[in-house]
Amino acid sequence: MFNQTSIQEFKSTLRGGLIEPQDQGYDDACKVYNAMISKHPRMIVYCADVADVIQSVNFARENEMLLSIRSGGHNAGGLGICDDGLVIDLSRMKYIQVNPQAKTAVVGAGCTWGDVDHATHAFGLATPSGIISTTGVGGLTLGGGIGHLTRKYGLSIDNLLSVDMVLADGSFITANDNQNQDLYWAVRGGGGNFGVVTAFTFKLHPIDMVYGGPMLYEMSEAEAVMKWYRDLIKYAPDELNGFFAFLTVPPGAPFPEHLHLKKMCGIVWAYTGPLEKAEEIFKPIRAFKTPALDFVGPLPQPALQSMFDAVYPTGLQWYWRADFVNELSDEAIAKHLPFGEGMPTMHSTMHLYPVNGAASRVNKKDTAWSYRDATWAMVIVGVDPDPANKEKITAWTKAYWEALHPYSAGGAYVNFMMDEGEERVKATYGENYKRLVTIKNKYDPDNLFRVNQNIKPTAEKMTV
C-alpha cells in the first residue's frame, strides 16, 4: 500500500492539484450536485491533462485503490465520488474546438453542456444534450444523453463520433468507427465502465433559435392533458419535442404571483423546425386547452437549455427512481395522478421524456443503449434543500415508483438511477449486457472502473 512518501512522489508527477483530507478546501472538494451524497475520498486529483489522468489511473491500480471519475458531478447516485479512494476530477480539462465547416466539436471531459452551448451557438450549431446546462458532458453522454433535441437528432451518443480514453492499464487510445470499434460501441450507453474518457468529438447540427418553453395546466386537468399528450407525441413530427411534468411553480419571476407554489402539470416544448412554421404547429396544441401559463415562444437554444438551472442549483437533496415506458395506459395515468397531487416539496417532480423519433430509428444493437423501442424515459425525483426532509422525499419517490413500475418496460436510463443493484443494471442493458461483459473482460478484467452502474467482468478478482 502507499505511504506519504509515495503520495508525494505521485503528487510531483502531476500538473494539476491533489487534495487530501487534511488540506484546506477538502470539504468543498467532496461536494457533488446531490447533497444527499456524503463521501470522503482519500485523495482527489484535479487533472490538468491526459498525462495526469494516466498517472492517476496507474497510481490507483498499482495501490489497489477504489477509483471514481468525476466530470460535472451531477450523477444521481453520486458515483463521481467514493469513500477512502481516489477521485479523478476532470473539471480542469475544459476546452472546446468547434469546426464549423465540418460541423464537429472536440470537447474536453471537464466541460459542462453550458460550455458546449456557448461555444457552438456562436456558429448557429448545437448537439443533443440534456435539460440542465450545468450537467457535465462526460456523465450525460456516456449514459446516453436524453434532452430537448432527442426526437429530432437522437441521443447524445447518436452524435458521438469519437472518444479519447485512458484504459485501466494506463494506455491511451481513440475509439471510433475505424479504431477500437468494440469500445466505441460500449461507451455509447455503457457509462464509465471501460476507462476514463478525456475528450469527446460530436457531430453538430444547424440549430440557432428554437420555439420552446413550458405550458402549464391546472392539476385538475392532468388526466386530460396526459391522455392528449400521450397520443400527440407518439405521432408528432421529429421537430417537435415535449416532455410532460408534474411540478410546483417556483415563487418568483418570471412566474406570475397567483401561480407561485401551485402544483400543476405541464409540457416543456422544444420545436426545432423553421420558426415561420412554429405558430402553425402550435395552433392545435393551444386549441386543445388554454394553458394557465404559456411561456412558449422563440428563444436561443442555450436559453432553453439553461432555463431550469436556477431552479435546481447544486447542493439540493435528491432521491431518484426511473423506468422506461412503452405505453401510458389509462390505468397508469390514474396511478400517476395522486402522486402528482401529493408532491412533497417544491422541487420534487416527475418527468416523461420522449425517446421516440430519431432516437428510436437506431437499432438497439448498434449501441449499448438498448431501449430504442421505448416511448418515454420516466424519472421521479424527490428534491429539497433541507436534509430534514430526506425521508419525506425518499418515501414519496419510492412509493410513486413502486406504483408505476408494473406499467414500465423493465429497465431504466442509467443516468437516472441510484445504486440499485446488479439486476437493475442487467435489466437496463437487456440483450446487450452479455456483449458489454465481454468488452469489460477485455479492457478492464479486474474491474478497476467499478464506481458506476457496474458491468462486472466474469473473472473479477478480489478487490480491497
XYZ file of C-alpha atoms in Angstrom:
464
model
C 0.000 0.000 0.000
C 1.006 3.593 -0.492
C 2.503 5.822 2.185
C 3.045 9.570 2.450
C 6.326 9.311 0.534
C 4.670 7.581 -2.405
C 1.872 10.160 -2.335
C 4.437 12.956 -2.526
C 6.138 11.201 -5.426
C 2.769 10.834 -7.157
C 1.978 14.498 -6.492
C 5.250 15.571 -8.086
C 4.241 13.922 -11.370
C 1.026 15.960 -11.673
C 0.416 19.266 -13.443
C -2.949 19.601 -11.699
C -3.653 19.566 -7.971
C -4.058 16.816 -5.390
C -6.225 17.342 -2.293
C -6.136 15.165 0.822
C -8.411 15.186 3.910
C -6.072 17.441 5.905
C -5.898 20.065 3.142
C -7.781 23.337 3.054
C -10.737 23.106 0.697
C -11.149 19.344 1.096
C -14.737 19.527 2.369
C -15.818 21.667 -0.582
C -13.954 19.368 -2.962
C -16.022 16.428 -1.693
C -19.324 18.063 -2.588
C -21.329 16.862 -5.578
C -24.579 18.067 -7.136
C -26.722 15.753 -4.994
C -26.226 16.863 -1.398
C -27.783 13.605 -0.156
C -24.437 12.018 -1.096
C -21.694 12.441 1.514
C -18.466 10.585 0.758
C -14.888 11.197 1.795
C -12.152 10.032 -0.572
C -8.518 9.506 0.434
C -7.475 11.912 -2.312
C -8.932 13.975 -5.138
C -6.797 14.656 -8.204
C -7.708 17.680 -10.307
C -6.272 16.507 -13.605
C -4.873 19.227 -15.850
C -4.342 16.983 -18.874
C -4.289 13.417 -20.166
C -0.891 12.789 -18.569
C -2.406 13.474 -15.144
C -5.212 11.013 -15.880
C -2.694 8.339 -16.867
C -0.655 8.903 -13.687
C -3.812 8.758 -11.567
C -5.122 5.556 -13.130
C -1.724 3.912 -12.705
C -1.452 5.012 -9.075
C -4.924 3.726 -8.224
C -4.330 0.401 -9.981
C -0.864 -0.195 -8.514
C -2.061 0.622 -4.996
C -5.373 -1.248 -5.331
C -7.339 1.895 -4.533
C -11.031 2.375 -5.150
C -11.311 4.756 -8.102
C -14.094 7.105 -9.208
C -14.322 9.562 -12.102
C -15.956 12.974 -11.802
C -16.797 15.280 -14.685
C -19.706 17.570 -13.730
C -20.581 15.738 -10.501
C -24.292 15.604 -11.427
C -24.659 11.815 -11.233
C -27.901 10.826 -9.488
C -26.243 8.333 -7.162
C -23.135 10.443 -6.576
C -20.988 7.944 -8.470
C -18.390 10.591 -9.271
C -17.034 10.277 -5.727
C -16.115 7.414 -3.388
C -15.154 6.748 0.197
C -11.464 6.157 1.025
C -10.412 6.017 -2.632
C -9.011 8.206 -5.380
C -11.237 10.599 -7.315
C -10.151 11.599 -10.814
C -11.704 15.044 -11.196
C -11.738 16.202 -14.824
C -13.207 19.670 -14.286
C -9.995 21.465 -15.259
C -9.867 19.727 -18.655
C -12.159 22.366 -20.066
C -11.681 23.157 -23.764
C -13.801 23.093 -26.908
C -12.703 23.214 -30.536
C -15.547 23.885 -32.977
C -15.063 23.157 -36.665
C -17.964 24.999 -38.322
C -17.137 23.654 -41.788
C -17.118 20.001 -40.730
C -19.892 20.700 -38.160
C -17.993 18.952 -35.375
C -16.747 19.859 -31.911
C -13.974 18.324 -29.816
C -14.938 18.708 -26.160
C -12.722 18.223 -23.125
C -14.107 15.956 -20.427
C -14.284 18.774 -17.865
C -16.843 20.773 -19.828
C -20.467 21.260 -18.927
C -23.211 21.438 -21.529
C -23.406 25.167 -20.916
C -19.788 25.414 -22.068
C -20.629 23.459 -25.209
C -23.733 25.532 -25.975
C -21.752 28.756 -25.572
C -19.056 27.603 -27.995
C -21.303 26.074 -30.657
C -24.085 28.685 -30.588
C -21.668 31.296 -31.935
C -21.746 29.296 -35.189
C -25.503 28.593 -35.121
C -24.824 24.956 -34.235
C -25.741 22.534 -31.434
C -25.657 18.866 -30.495
C -28.196 16.938 -28.371
C -27.656 17.166 -24.629
C -29.935 17.287 -21.560
C -32.147 19.952 -19.966
C -29.795 21.460 -17.325
C -26.744 23.269 -18.680
C -24.615 22.735 -15.549
C -24.577 18.963 -16.214
C -21.196 17.505 -17.152
C -20.677 16.400 -20.739
C -18.951 13.168 -19.701
C -21.541 11.564 -17.466
C -24.568 12.551 -19.513
C -23.039 11.369 -22.791
C -21.693 8.022 -21.609
C -25.105 7.129 -20.168
C -26.905 8.007 -23.416
C -27.930 11.662 -23.363
C -31.674 12.492 -23.388
C -32.914 16.061 -23.801
C -34.720 18.694 -25.849
C -33.242 17.564 -29.187
C -33.767 13.800 -28.808
C -36.715 13.427 -31.188
C -35.014 15.434 -33.938
C -31.363 14.383 -33.689
C -31.320 11.385 -31.357
C -29.387 10.833 -28.144
C -26.031 12.434 -27.388
C -24.386 9.086 -28.172
C -26.028 9.059 -31.613
C -23.981 12.179 -32.334
C -20.754 10.970 -30.731
C -18.148 10.475 -33.450
C -15.099 9.580 -31.376
C -13.662 9.415 -27.862
C -10.152 9.599 -26.432
C -9.692 7.326 -23.432
C -7.278 6.203 -20.769
C -7.732 2.489 -20.087
C -7.249 0.512 -16.875
C -3.656 -0.385 -17.829
C -2.803 3.307 -18.280
C -2.700 3.182 -22.064
C -4.252 5.955 -24.170
C -6.474 5.093 -27.129
C -9.005 6.566 -29.527
C -12.265 4.746 -30.208
C -14.480 5.450 -33.204
C -15.856 3.763 -36.304
C -12.326 2.955 -37.501
C -10.391 2.245 -34.298
C -11.317 0.095 -31.310
C -14.839 -0.304 -32.637
C -15.884 -2.603 -29.794
C -15.006 0.059 -27.240
C -16.728 2.737 -29.308
C -19.878 0.611 -29.239
C -19.630 0.067 -25.471
C -19.086 3.675 -24.364
C -22.242 4.746 -26.212
C -24.508 3.996 -23.265
C -22.249 1.764 -21.177
C -21.184 4.544 -18.832
C -17.753 4.831 -17.241
C -17.177 1.082 -17.103
C -14.379 0.917 -19.663
C -11.971 3.751 -18.936
C -11.636 7.489 -18.440
C -12.869 9.418 -21.470
C -10.732 12.550 -21.744
C -12.250 14.039 -24.919
C -15.418 13.665 -26.992
C -15.939 14.523 -30.660
C -19.548 15.380 -31.504
C -21.468 15.929 -34.717
C -23.171 19.345 -34.725
C -26.452 20.428 -36.310
C -27.750 23.771 -37.600
C -29.734 24.924 -34.561
C -29.789 28.563 -33.532
C -33.232 29.767 -32.428
C -35.847 27.289 -31.243
C -39.512 27.719 -30.364
C -39.950 26.362 -26.887
C -40.635 26.698 -23.181
C -43.215 25.492 -20.668
C -47.017 25.347 -20.958
C -48.664 24.744 -17.593
C -52.164 23.490 -16.806
C -54.246 23.163 -13.651
C -53.656 19.917 -11.774
C -57.386 19.193 -12.123
C -56.765 18.905 -15.874
C -53.838 16.480 -15.534
C -55.724 13.363 -16.627
C -56.983 15.014 -19.813
C -53.585 16.573 -20.537
C -51.744 13.275 -20.105
C -54.144 11.410 -22.411
C -53.918 14.125 -25.056
C -50.113 14.370 -24.772
C -49.751 10.569 -24.915
C -51.421 10.446 -28.320
C -49.865 13.633 -29.676
C -46.196 12.878 -29.002
C -46.369 9.385 -30.490
C -47.157 10.787 -33.924
C -45.628 14.266 -33.733
C -43.056 15.329 -36.333
C -39.456 14.851 -35.218
C -39.011 18.614 -34.967
C -41.453 18.736 -32.045
C -40.144 17.594 -28.670
C -42.036 17.965 -25.425
C -41.638 16.339 -22.035
C -44.517 16.041 -19.585
C -44.019 17.111 -15.959
C -45.728 17.350 -12.609
C -44.253 20.395 -10.883
C -44.703 23.158 -8.344
C -44.395 26.695 -9.695
C -41.363 28.482 -8.180
C -42.209 31.560 -6.079
C -40.510 34.210 -8.170
C -40.111 35.890 -11.552
C -40.901 35.278 -14.340
C -43.843 33.269 -12.971
C -46.994 35.287 -12.150
C -47.632 35.687 -8.447
C -51.025 33.971 -8.462
C -49.330 30.722 -9.578
C -46.494 30.782 -7.031
C -46.096 27.443 -5.196
C -49.079 25.990 -7.038
C -48.915 22.315 -8.010
C -49.503 21.998 -11.742
C -48.872 19.758 -14.715
C -47.246 20.876 -17.903
C -45.257 20.195 -21.022
C -41.899 21.757 -21.810
C -41.779 22.140 -25.584
C -38.857 22.417 -27.989
C -39.639 22.895 -31.678
C -36.567 22.870 -33.941
C -38.255 23.308 -37.316
C -38.469 26.582 -39.286
C -39.577 29.397 -36.970
C -42.035 30.696 -39.548
C -43.933 27.403 -39.203
C -43.936 27.338 -35.397
C -47.178 29.208 -34.821
C -48.966 26.882 -37.240
C -47.528 23.803 -35.496
C -48.688 25.091 -32.109
C -52.202 26.101 -33.194
C -53.731 22.679 -32.396
C -51.675 22.481 -29.179
C -53.049 25.782 -27.948
C -56.526 24.853 -29.208
C -56.611 21.707 -27.040
C -56.898 23.705 -23.807
C -55.986 27.221 -22.843
C -52.977 26.798 -20.553
C -52.808 28.621 -17.237
C -49.325 29.706 -18.274
C -47.835 29.813 -21.776
C -44.146 30.700 -21.912
C -43.620 29.066 -25.314
C -42.020 31.210 -27.988
C -38.832 31.849 -29.966
C -35.621 31.835 -27.940
C -31.947 30.939 -28.423
C -31.206 27.248 -27.951
C -28.838 27.898 -24.988
C -31.606 29.863 -23.239
C -33.928 26.856 -23.380
C -31.095 24.569 -22.319
C -30.368 26.631 -19.202
C -33.967 27.573 -18.344
C -34.122 25.394 -15.216
C -30.576 25.918 -13.918
C -31.639 28.451 -11.286
C -34.452 26.210 -10.014
C -32.050 23.291 -9.492
C -28.734 24.663 -8.207
C -26.071 22.390 -6.812
C -26.468 21.334 -3.188
C -30.086 20.135 -3.055
C -31.074 16.759 -1.592
C -32.116 14.347 -4.393
C -33.625 10.875 -4.415
C -34.160 9.371 -7.873
C -36.122 6.471 -9.359
C -36.690 5.790 -13.053
C -38.085 3.455 -15.698
C -38.534 3.245 -19.431
C -42.168 3.336 -20.529
C -43.694 1.960 -23.730
C -47.374 2.769 -23.170
C -49.123 5.318 -20.988
C -52.390 3.488 -20.386
C -55.497 4.993 -18.790
C -54.834 2.759 -15.793
C -51.239 4.004 -15.473
C -52.398 7.625 -15.740
C -54.841 7.011 -12.892
C -51.908 5.787 -10.773
C -49.860 8.898 -11.605
C -52.460 11.464 -10.546
C -52.420 11.121 -6.725
C -48.621 11.296 -6.682
C -48.648 14.447 -8.806
C -51.140 15.973 -6.411
C -49.045 14.770 -3.464
C -45.636 16.137 -4.465
C -43.928 16.565 -1.081
C -41.763 19.632 -1.783
C -41.473 22.473 -4.296
C -38.528 20.925 -6.164
C -39.941 17.380 -6.355
C -41.164 16.383 -9.799
C -41.889 13.662 -12.336
C -40.865 13.902 -15.990
C -41.693 11.790 -19.030
C -39.017 12.380 -21.682
C -39.896 11.139 -25.184
C -37.275 8.871 -26.726
C -39.146 8.130 -29.933
C -38.477 9.958 -33.200
C -34.855 9.910 -34.383
C -33.583 8.057 -31.296
C -35.942 5.152 -31.989
C -34.631 4.643 -35.509
C -31.225 3.476 -34.317
C -31.083 -0.299 -33.985
C -30.954 -1.390 -30.330
C -27.828 -3.442 -31.089
C -25.961 -0.560 -32.755
C -25.034 0.991 -29.403
C -25.010 -0.243 -25.814
C -28.176 1.808 -25.100
C -30.826 -0.828 -25.629
C -34.269 0.752 -25.074
C -34.720 2.120 -28.583
C -38.318 0.895 -28.718
C -39.413 2.766 -25.571
C -41.632 5.824 -25.945
C -40.516 7.636 -22.782
C -37.817 7.668 -20.140
C -39.646 8.385 -16.894
C -37.877 9.905 -13.901
C -39.320 10.535 -10.446
C -37.264 12.747 -8.127
C -37.844 13.806 -4.561
C -35.865 17.033 -4.124
C -35.462 19.587 -1.333
C -32.737 21.812 0.098
C -33.391 20.703 3.708
C -31.742 17.431 4.872
C -34.577 17.153 7.423
C -36.909 16.314 4.533
C -34.771 13.407 3.279
C -37.163 10.707 4.471
C -40.225 12.535 3.166
C -38.876 12.961 -0.379
C -37.423 9.443 -0.428
C -40.682 7.814 0.703
C -42.736 9.689 -1.917
C -40.314 8.740 -4.701
C -40.184 5.069 -3.729
C -43.955 4.771 -3.383
C -44.528 6.526 -6.714
C -42.046 4.269 -8.492
C -43.467 1.103 -6.944
C -46.967 2.084 -8.089
C -45.872 2.740 -11.681
C -43.130 0.156 -12.179
C -45.628 -2.593 -13.149
C -46.562 -0.420 -16.172
C -42.932 0.045 -17.257
C -40.737 -1.599 -19.880
C -38.381 -3.013 -17.230
C -35.060 -1.190 -17.195
C -34.208 2.466 -16.655
C -31.990 5.171 -18.090
C -28.691 4.729 -16.228
C -28.244 8.468 -15.664
C -31.464 8.500 -13.622
C -30.557 5.545 -11.387
C -29.262 5.478 -7.828
C -27.249 2.484 -6.601
C -29.961 -0.115 -7.239
C -28.023 -3.352 -7.678
C -26.833 -5.672 -10.408
C -30.241 -6.913 -11.531
C -31.398 -3.388 -12.380
C -28.208 -2.843 -14.389
C -28.817 -6.071 -16.302
C -32.437 -5.074 -16.946
C -31.271 -1.720 -18.297
C -28.907 -3.226 -20.888
C -31.087 -6.197 -21.769
C -29.808 -8.128 -24.785
C -26.661 -6.002 -24.886
C -25.476 -6.936 -21.400
C -23.512 -10.055 -22.413
C -21.634 -8.171 -25.107
C -20.798 -5.436 -22.600
C -19.388 -8.048 -20.200
C -17.178 -9.421 -22.996
C -15.804 -5.942 -23.670
C -15.366 -5.310 -19.941
C -13.363 -8.548 -19.710
C -11.081 -7.300 -22.481
C -10.441 -3.755 -21.278
C -10.995 -3.873 -17.501
C -10.866 -7.518 -16.335
C -10.064 -6.523 -12.734
C -12.969 -4.046 -12.576
C -10.860 -1.022 -11.685
C -13.699 1.138 -13.023
C -16.491 -0.075 -10.785
C -17.864 3.073 -9.117
C -20.652 3.315 -11.689
C -23.710 1.363 -12.791
C -21.329 -1.525 -12.858
C -20.991 -4.134 -15.579
C -18.987 -6.784 -13.768
C -16.344 -8.796 -15.601
C -16.870 -12.534 -15.495
C -13.491 -13.174 -13.835
C -13.410 -10.253 -11.410
C -10.540 -10.571 -8.942
C -10.956 -9.976 -5.241
C -10.803 -6.245 -4.571
C -9.934 -4.436 -1.384
